[in-house]
Every structure is written in C-alpha cells, then in structure tokens.
Tab-separated table of N, CA and C in Angstrom:
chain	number	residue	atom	x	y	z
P	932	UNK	N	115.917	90.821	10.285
P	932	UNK	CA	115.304	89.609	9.785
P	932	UNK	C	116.387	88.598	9.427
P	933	UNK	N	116.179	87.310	9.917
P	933	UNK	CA	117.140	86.119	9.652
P	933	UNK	C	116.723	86.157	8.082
P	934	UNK	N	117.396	85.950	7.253
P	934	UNK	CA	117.396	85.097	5.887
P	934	UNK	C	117.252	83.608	6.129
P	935	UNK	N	116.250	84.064	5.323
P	935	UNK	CA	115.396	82.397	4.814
P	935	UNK	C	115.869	81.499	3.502
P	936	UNK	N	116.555	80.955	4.367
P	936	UNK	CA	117.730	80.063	3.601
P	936	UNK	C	118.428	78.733	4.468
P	937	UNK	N	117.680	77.600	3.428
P	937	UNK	CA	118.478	76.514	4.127
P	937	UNK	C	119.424	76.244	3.150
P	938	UNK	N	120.958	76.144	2.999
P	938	UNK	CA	121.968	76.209	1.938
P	938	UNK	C	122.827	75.144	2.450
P	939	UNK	N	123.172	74.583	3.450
P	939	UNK	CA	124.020	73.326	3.289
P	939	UNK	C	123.384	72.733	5.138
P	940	UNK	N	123.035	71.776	4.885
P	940	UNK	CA	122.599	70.550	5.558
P	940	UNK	C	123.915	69.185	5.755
P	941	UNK	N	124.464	69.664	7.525
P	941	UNK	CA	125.710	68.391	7.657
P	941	UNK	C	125.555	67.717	8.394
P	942	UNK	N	125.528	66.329	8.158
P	942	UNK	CA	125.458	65.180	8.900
P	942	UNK	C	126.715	64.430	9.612
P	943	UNK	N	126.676	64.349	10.825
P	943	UNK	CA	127.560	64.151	11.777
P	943	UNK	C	127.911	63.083	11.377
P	944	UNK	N	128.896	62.119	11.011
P	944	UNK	CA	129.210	60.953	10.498
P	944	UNK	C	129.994	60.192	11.426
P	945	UNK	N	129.545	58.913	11.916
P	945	UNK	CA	129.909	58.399	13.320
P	945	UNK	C	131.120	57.699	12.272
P	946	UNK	N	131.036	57.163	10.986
P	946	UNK	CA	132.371	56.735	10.157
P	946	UNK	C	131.920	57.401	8.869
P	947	UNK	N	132.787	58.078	8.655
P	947	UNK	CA	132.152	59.100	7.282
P	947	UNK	C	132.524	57.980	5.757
P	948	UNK	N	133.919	57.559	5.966
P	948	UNK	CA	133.906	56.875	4.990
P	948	UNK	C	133.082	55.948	4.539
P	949	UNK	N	132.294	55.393	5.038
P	949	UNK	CA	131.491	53.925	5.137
P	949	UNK	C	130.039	55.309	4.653
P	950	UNK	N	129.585	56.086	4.864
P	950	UNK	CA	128.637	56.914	4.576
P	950	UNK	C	128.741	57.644	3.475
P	951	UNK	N	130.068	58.373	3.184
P	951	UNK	CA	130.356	58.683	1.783
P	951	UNK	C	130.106	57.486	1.000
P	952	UNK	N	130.684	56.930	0.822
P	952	UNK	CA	130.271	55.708	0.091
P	952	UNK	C	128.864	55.072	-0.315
P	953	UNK	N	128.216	55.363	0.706
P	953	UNK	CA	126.497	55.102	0.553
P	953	UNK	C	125.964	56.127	-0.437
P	954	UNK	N	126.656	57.206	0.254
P	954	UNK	CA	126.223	58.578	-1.530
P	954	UNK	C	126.474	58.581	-2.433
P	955	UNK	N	128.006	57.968	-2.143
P	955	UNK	CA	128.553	57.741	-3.551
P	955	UNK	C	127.534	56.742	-4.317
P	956	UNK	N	127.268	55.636	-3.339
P	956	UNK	CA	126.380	54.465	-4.579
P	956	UNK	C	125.322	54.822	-4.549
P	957	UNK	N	124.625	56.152	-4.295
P	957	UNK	CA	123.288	56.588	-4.812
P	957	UNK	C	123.589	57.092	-6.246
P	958	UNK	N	124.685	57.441	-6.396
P	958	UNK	CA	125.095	58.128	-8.098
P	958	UNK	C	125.494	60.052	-7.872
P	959	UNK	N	125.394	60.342	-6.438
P	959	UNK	CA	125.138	61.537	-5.924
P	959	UNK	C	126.685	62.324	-6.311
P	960	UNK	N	126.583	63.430	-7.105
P	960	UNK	CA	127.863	64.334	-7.485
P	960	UNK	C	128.582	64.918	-6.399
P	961	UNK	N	129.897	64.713	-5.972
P	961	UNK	CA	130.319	65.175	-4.850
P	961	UNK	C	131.250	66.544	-5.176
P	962	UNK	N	131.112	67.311	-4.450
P	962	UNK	CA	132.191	68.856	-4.914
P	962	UNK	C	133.745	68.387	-4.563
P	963	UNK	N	134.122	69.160	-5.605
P	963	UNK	CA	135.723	68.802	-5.787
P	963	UNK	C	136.642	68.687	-4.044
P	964	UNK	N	135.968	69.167	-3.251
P	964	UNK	CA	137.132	69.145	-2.113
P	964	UNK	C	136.501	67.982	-0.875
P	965	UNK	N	135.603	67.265	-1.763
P	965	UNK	CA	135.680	65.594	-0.645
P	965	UNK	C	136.251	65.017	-0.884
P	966	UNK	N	136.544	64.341	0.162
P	966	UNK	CA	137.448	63.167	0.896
P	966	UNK	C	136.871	62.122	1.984
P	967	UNK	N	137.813	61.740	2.383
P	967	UNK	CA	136.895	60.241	3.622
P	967	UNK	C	137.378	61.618	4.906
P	968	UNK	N	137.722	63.148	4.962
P	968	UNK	CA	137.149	63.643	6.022
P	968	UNK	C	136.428	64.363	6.324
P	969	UNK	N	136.273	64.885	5.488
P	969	UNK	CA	135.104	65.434	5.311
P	969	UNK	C	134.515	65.378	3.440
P	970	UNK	N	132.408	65.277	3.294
P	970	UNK	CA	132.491	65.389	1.946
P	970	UNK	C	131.322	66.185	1.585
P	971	UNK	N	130.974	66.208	0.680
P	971	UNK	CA	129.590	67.483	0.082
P	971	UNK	C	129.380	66.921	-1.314
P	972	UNK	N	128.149	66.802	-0.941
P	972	UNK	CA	127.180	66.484	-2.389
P	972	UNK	C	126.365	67.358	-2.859
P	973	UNK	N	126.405	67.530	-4.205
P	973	UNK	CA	125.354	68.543	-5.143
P	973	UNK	C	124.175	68.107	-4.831
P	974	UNK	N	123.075	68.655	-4.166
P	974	UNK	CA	121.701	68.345	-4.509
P	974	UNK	C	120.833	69.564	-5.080
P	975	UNK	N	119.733	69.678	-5.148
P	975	UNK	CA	119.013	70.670	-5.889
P	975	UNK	C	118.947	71.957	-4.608
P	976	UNK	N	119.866	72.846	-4.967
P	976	UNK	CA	119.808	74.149	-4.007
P	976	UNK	C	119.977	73.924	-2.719
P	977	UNK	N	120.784	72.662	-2.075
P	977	UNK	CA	121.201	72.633	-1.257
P	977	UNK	C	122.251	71.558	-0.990
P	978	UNK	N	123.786	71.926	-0.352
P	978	UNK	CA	124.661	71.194	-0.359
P	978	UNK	C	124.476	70.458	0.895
P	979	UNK	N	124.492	69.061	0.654
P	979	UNK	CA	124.749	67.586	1.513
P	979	UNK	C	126.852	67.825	2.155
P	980	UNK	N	126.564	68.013	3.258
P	980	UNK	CA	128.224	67.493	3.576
P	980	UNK	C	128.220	66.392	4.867
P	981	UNK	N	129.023	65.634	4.586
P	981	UNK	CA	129.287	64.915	5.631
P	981	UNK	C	130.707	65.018	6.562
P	982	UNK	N	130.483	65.270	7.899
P	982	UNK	CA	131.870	65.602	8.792
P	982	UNK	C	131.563	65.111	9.740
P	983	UNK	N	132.769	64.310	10.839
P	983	UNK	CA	132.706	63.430	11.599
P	983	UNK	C	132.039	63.688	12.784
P	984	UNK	N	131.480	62.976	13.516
P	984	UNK	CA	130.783	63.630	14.382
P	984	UNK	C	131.865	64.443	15.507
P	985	UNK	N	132.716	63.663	15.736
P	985	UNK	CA	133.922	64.480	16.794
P	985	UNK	C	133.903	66.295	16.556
P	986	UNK	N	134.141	65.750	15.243
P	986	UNK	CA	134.730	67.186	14.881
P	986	UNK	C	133.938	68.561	14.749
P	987	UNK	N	132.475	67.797	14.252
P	987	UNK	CA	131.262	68.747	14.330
P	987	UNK	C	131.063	68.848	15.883
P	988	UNK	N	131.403	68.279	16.964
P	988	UNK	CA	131.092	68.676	18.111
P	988	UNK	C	131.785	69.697	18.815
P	989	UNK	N	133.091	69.423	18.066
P	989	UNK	CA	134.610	70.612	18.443
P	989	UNK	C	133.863	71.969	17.724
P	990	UNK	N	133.355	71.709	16.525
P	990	UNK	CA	133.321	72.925	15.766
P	990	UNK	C	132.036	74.109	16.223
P	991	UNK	N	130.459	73.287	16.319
P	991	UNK	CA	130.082	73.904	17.384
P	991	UNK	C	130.127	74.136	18.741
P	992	UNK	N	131.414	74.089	19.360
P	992	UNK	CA	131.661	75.002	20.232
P	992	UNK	C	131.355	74.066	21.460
P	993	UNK	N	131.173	72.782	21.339
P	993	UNK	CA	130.350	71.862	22.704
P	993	UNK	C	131.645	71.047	22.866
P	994	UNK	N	131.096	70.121	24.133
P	994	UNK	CA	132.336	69.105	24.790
P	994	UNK	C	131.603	67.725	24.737
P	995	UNK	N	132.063	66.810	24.399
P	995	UNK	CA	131.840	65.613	24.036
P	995	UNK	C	130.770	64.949	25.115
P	996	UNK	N	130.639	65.154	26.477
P	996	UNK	CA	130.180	64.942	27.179
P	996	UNK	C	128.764	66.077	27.451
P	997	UNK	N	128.815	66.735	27.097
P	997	UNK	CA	127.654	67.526	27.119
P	997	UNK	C	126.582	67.092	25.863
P	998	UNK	N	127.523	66.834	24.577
P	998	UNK	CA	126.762	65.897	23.537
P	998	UNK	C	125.938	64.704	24.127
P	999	UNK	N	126.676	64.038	24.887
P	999	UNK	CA	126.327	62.757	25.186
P	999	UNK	C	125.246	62.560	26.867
P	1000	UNK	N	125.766	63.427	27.228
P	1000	UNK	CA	124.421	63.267	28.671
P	1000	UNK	C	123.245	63.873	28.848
P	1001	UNK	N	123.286	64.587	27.572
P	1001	UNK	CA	121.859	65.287	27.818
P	1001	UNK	C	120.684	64.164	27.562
P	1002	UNK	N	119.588	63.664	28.154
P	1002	UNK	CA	118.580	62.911	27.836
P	1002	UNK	C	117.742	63.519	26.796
P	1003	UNK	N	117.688	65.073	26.395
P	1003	UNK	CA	117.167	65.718	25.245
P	1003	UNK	C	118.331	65.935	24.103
P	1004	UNK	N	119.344	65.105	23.925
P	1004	UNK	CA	120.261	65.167	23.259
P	1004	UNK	C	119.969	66.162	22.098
P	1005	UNK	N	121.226	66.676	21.336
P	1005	UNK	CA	121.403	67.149	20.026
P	1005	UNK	C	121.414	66.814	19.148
P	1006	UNK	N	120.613	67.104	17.584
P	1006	UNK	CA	120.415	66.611	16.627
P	1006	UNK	C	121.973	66.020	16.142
P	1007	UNK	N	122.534	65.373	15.295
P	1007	UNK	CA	123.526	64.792	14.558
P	1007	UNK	C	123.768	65.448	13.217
P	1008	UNK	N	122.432	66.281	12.907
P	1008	UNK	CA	122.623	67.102	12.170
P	1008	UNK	C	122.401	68.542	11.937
P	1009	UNK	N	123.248	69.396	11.280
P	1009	UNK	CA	123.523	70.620	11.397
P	1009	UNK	C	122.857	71.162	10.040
P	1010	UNK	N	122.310	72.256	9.837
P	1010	UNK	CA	121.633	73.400	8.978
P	1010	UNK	C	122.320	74.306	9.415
P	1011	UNK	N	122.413	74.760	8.125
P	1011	UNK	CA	123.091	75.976	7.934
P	1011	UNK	C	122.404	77.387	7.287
P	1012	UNK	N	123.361	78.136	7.640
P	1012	UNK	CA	122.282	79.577	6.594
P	1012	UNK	C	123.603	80.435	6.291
P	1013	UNK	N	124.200	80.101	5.117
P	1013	UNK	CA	124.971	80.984	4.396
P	1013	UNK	C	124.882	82.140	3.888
P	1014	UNK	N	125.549	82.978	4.969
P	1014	UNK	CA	125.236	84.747	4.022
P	1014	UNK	C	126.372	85.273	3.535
P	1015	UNK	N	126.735	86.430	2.973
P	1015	UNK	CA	126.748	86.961	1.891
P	1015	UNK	C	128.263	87.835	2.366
P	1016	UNK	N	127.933	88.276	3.913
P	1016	UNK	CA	129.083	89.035	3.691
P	1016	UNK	C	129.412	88.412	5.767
P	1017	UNK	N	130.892	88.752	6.194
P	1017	UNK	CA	131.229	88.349	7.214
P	1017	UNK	C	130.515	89.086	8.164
P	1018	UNK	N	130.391	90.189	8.103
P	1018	UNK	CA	129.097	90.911	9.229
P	1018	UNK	C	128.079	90.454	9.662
P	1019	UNK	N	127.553	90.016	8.583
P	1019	UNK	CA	126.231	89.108	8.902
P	1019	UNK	C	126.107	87.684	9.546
P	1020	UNK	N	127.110	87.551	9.783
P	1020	UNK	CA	127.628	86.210	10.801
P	1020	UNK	C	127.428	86.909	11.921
P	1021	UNK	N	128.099	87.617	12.321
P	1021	UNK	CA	127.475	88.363	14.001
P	1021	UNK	C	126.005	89.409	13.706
P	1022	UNK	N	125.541	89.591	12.735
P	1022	UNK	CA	124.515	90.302	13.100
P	1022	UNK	C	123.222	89.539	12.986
P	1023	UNK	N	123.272	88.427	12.043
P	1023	UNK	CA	122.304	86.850	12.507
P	1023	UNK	C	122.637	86.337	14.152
P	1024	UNK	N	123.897	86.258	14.245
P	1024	UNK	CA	123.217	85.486	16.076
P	1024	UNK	C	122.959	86.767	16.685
P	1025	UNK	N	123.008	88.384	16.600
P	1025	UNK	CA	122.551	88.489	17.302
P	1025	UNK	C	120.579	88.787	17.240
P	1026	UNK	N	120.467	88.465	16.320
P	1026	UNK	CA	118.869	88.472	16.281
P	1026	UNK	C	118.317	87.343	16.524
P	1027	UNK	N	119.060	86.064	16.230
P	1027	UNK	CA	118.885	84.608	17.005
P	1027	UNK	C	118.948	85.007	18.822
P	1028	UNK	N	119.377	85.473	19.213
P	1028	UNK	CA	119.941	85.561	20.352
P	1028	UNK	C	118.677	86.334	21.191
P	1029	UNK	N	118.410	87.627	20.583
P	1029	UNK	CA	117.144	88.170	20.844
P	1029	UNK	C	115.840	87.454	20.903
P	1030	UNK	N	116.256	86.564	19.557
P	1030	UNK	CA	114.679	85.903	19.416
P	1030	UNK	C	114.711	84.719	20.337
P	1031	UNK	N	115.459	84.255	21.283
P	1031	UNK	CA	115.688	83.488	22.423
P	1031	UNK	C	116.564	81.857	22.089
P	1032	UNK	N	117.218	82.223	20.842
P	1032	UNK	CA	117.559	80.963	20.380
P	1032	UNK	C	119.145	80.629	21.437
P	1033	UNK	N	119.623	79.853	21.878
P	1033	UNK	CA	120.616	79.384	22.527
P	1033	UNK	C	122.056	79.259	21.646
P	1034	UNK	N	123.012	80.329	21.524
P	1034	UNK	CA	123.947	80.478	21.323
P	1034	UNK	C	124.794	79.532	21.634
P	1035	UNK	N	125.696	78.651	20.867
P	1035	UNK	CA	126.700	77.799	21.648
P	1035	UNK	C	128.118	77.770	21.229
P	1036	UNK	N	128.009	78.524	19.741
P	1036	UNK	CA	129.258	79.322	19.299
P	1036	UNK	C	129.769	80.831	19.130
P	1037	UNK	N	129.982	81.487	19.591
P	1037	UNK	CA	130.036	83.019	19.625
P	1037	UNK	C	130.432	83.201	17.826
P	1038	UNK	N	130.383	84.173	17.214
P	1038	UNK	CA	130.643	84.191	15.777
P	1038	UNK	C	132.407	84.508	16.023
P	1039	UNK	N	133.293	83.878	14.987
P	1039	UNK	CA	134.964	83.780	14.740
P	1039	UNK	C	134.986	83.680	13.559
P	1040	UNK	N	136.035	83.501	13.574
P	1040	UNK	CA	136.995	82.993	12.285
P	1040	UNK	C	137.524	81.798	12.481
P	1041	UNK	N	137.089	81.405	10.804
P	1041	UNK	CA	136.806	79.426	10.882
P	1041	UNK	C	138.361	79.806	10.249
P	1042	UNK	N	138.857	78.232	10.557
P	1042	UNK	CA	140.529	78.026	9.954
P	1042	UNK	C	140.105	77.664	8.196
P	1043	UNK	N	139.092	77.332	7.953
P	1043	UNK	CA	138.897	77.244	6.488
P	1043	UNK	C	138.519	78.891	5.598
P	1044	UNK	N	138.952	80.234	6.152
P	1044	UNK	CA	138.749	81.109	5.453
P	1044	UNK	C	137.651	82.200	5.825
P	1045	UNK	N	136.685	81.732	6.313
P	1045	UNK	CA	135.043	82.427	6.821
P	1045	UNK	C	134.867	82.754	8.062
P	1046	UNK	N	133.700	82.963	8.145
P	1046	UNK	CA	133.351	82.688	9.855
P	1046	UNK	C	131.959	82.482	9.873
P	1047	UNK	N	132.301	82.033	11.348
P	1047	UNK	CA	130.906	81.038	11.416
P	1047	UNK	C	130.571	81.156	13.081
P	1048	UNK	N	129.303	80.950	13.500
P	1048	UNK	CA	128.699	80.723	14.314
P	1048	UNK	C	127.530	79.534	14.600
P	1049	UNK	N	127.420	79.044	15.598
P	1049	UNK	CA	126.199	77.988	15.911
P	1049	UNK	C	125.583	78.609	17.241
P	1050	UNK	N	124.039	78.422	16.880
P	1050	UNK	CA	122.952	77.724	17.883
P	1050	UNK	C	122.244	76.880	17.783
P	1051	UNK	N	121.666	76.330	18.759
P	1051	UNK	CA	120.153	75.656	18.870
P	1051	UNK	C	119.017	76.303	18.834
P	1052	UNK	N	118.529	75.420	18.450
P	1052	UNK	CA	116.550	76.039	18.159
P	1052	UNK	C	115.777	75.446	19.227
P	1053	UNK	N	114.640	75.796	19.682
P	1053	UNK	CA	114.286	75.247	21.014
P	1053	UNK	C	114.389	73.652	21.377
P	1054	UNK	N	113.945	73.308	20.076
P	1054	UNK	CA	114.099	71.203	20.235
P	1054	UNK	C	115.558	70.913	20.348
P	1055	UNK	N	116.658	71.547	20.396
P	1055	UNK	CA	118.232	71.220	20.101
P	1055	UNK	C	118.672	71.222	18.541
P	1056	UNK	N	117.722	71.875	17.723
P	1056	UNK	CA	118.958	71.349	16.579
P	1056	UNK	C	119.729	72.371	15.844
P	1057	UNK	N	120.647	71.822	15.785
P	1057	UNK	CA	122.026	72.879	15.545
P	1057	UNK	C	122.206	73.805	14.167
P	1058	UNK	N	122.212	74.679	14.449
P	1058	UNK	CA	122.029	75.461	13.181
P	1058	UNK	C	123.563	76.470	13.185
P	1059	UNK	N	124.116	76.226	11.358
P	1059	UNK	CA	124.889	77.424	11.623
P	1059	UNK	C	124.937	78.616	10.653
P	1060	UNK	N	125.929	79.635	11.300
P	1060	UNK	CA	125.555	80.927	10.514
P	1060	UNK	C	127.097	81.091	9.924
P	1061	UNK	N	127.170	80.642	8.662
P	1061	UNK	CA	128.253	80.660	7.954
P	1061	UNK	C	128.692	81.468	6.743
P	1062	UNK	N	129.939	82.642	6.669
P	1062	UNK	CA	130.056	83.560	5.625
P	1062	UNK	C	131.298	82.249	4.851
P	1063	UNK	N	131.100	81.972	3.936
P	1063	UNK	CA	132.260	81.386	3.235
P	1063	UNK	C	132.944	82.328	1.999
P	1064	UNK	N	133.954	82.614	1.529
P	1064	UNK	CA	134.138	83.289	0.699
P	1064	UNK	C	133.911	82.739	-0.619
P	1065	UNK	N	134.444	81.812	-1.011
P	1065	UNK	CA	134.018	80.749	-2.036
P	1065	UNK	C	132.301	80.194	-2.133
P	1066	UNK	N	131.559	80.798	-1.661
P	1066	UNK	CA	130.282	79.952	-2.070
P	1066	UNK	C	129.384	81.111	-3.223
P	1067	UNK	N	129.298	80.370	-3.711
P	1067	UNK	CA	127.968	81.203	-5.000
P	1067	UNK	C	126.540	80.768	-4.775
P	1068	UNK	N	125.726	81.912	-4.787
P	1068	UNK	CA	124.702	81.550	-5.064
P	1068	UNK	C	123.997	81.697	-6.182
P	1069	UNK	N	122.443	81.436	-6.467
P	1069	UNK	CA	121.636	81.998	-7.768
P	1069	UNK	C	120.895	82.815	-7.376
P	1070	UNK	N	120.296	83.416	-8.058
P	1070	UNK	CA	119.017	85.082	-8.054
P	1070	UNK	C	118.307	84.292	-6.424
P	1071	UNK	N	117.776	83.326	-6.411
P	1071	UNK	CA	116.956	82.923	-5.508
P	1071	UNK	C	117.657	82.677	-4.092
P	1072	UNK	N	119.021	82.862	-3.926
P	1072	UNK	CA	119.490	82.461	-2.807
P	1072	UNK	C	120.178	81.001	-2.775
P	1073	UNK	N	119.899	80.068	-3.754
P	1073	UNK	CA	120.454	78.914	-3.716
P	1073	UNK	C	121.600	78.736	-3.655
P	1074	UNK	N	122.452	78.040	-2.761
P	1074	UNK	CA	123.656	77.735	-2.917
P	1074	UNK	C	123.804	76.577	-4.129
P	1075	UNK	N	124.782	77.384	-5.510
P	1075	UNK	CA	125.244	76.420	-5.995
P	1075	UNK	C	126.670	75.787	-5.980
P	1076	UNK	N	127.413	76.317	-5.250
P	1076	UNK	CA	128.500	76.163	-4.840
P	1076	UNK	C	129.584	76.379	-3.584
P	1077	UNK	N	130.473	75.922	-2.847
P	1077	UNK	CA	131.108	76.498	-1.798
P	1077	UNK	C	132.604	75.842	-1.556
C-alpha cells in the first residue's frame, strides 16, 4: 500500500525570486534553508517549496525538450510523499509501477542526503517519492519539518 500522504507540494518556478517574494508578501513563514534558489514555506501539514523549473526538470529525470513538446504537457508542479525510511523509496515505485503509474526517475541517491524517485499519474502529474533524513513528522503523518 502507497502511504497516503501529501507532505510537500513544489512549484516549478519559471523566476523563483520574483515568486518567493509573492509568499513572502502573503506573510507566509519560510524554513530556515530558503533562498532565491530554491524556498519552502510552513503551511498547515504541508510544506510549499519553490525550485526552478530547469532544475525540477533535471531532477525528475526528464530532458528539457520532452518537457516542452509534449501537447499533453507536464504539470509545473510536483507532490510529493515523504516516507520514513530509504527502502521505502524503492518499494513505493515499485507498487506505483505495478499499479501502472509511469516511472521517470528510477529511485537514487539525491546530492542533498536522501533518496528520491519520480513518476507520473495518468494525466502527467509528477509525483515524488522522497526519504529525507531531516524531516519530522506528527502522530498523523504531517510533515512538520524537513
């Protein structure tokens, strides 16, 4: 069974700085490790990050041109499902994988510490399966931190 958990929601930022800034003037609390390159906002049980779109395209595993010619293009934004221990990064895609979802990152090791994997869901939108070592949750699964 996938865990039912949406825990950080990232928006591809065509200029992140000019978008951080829009959060910022909502009054929105940002976690200690944003910047204009990447950033993350506290919301209620689920973290807001913003990362450039380039880089979210490098990171799930696609080529800039495959982003861009599909006429059913890819969402701009990414969901995530943070689990608990690094195993469960390969043992979520492979039940995504079974359940016919489209793999487009094999599960690795991220240069920030974790590992992570991406697919798509039948409409294209990008979902990833991320162990971070630093993230906490509460009794309910909420990410309050990462």
């Amino acid at each position: 069974m996938v865990l039912q958990r949406i825990s950080l929601l990232t928006i591809g930022a065509r200029d992140l700085p000019k978008l951080r800034a829009f959060y910022q003037s909502l009054g929105w609390e940002e976690t200690e490790i944003s910047s204009d390159k990447y950033a993350a906002f506290k919301t209620a049980g689920v973290i807001l990050s913003l990362f450039p779109m380039e880089e979210l395209i490098k990171d799930a595993g696609m080529e800039q041109a495959q982003w861009k010619e599909s006429q059913d293009g890819y969402s701009t934004i990414t969901m995530a499902i943070n689990v608990d221990q690094p195993e469960q990064v390969d043992e979520t895609i492979e039940e995504i994988r079974k359940l016919g979802g489209h793999i487009l990152r094999e599960p690795s090791d991220a240069f920030w510490g974790g590992r992570t994997a991406y697919f798509a869901d039948p409409e294209k939108n990008l979902w990833e399966i991320a162990y971070n070592p630093a993230s906490v949750f509460d009794e309910r699964g909420a990410m309050l931190s990462y």
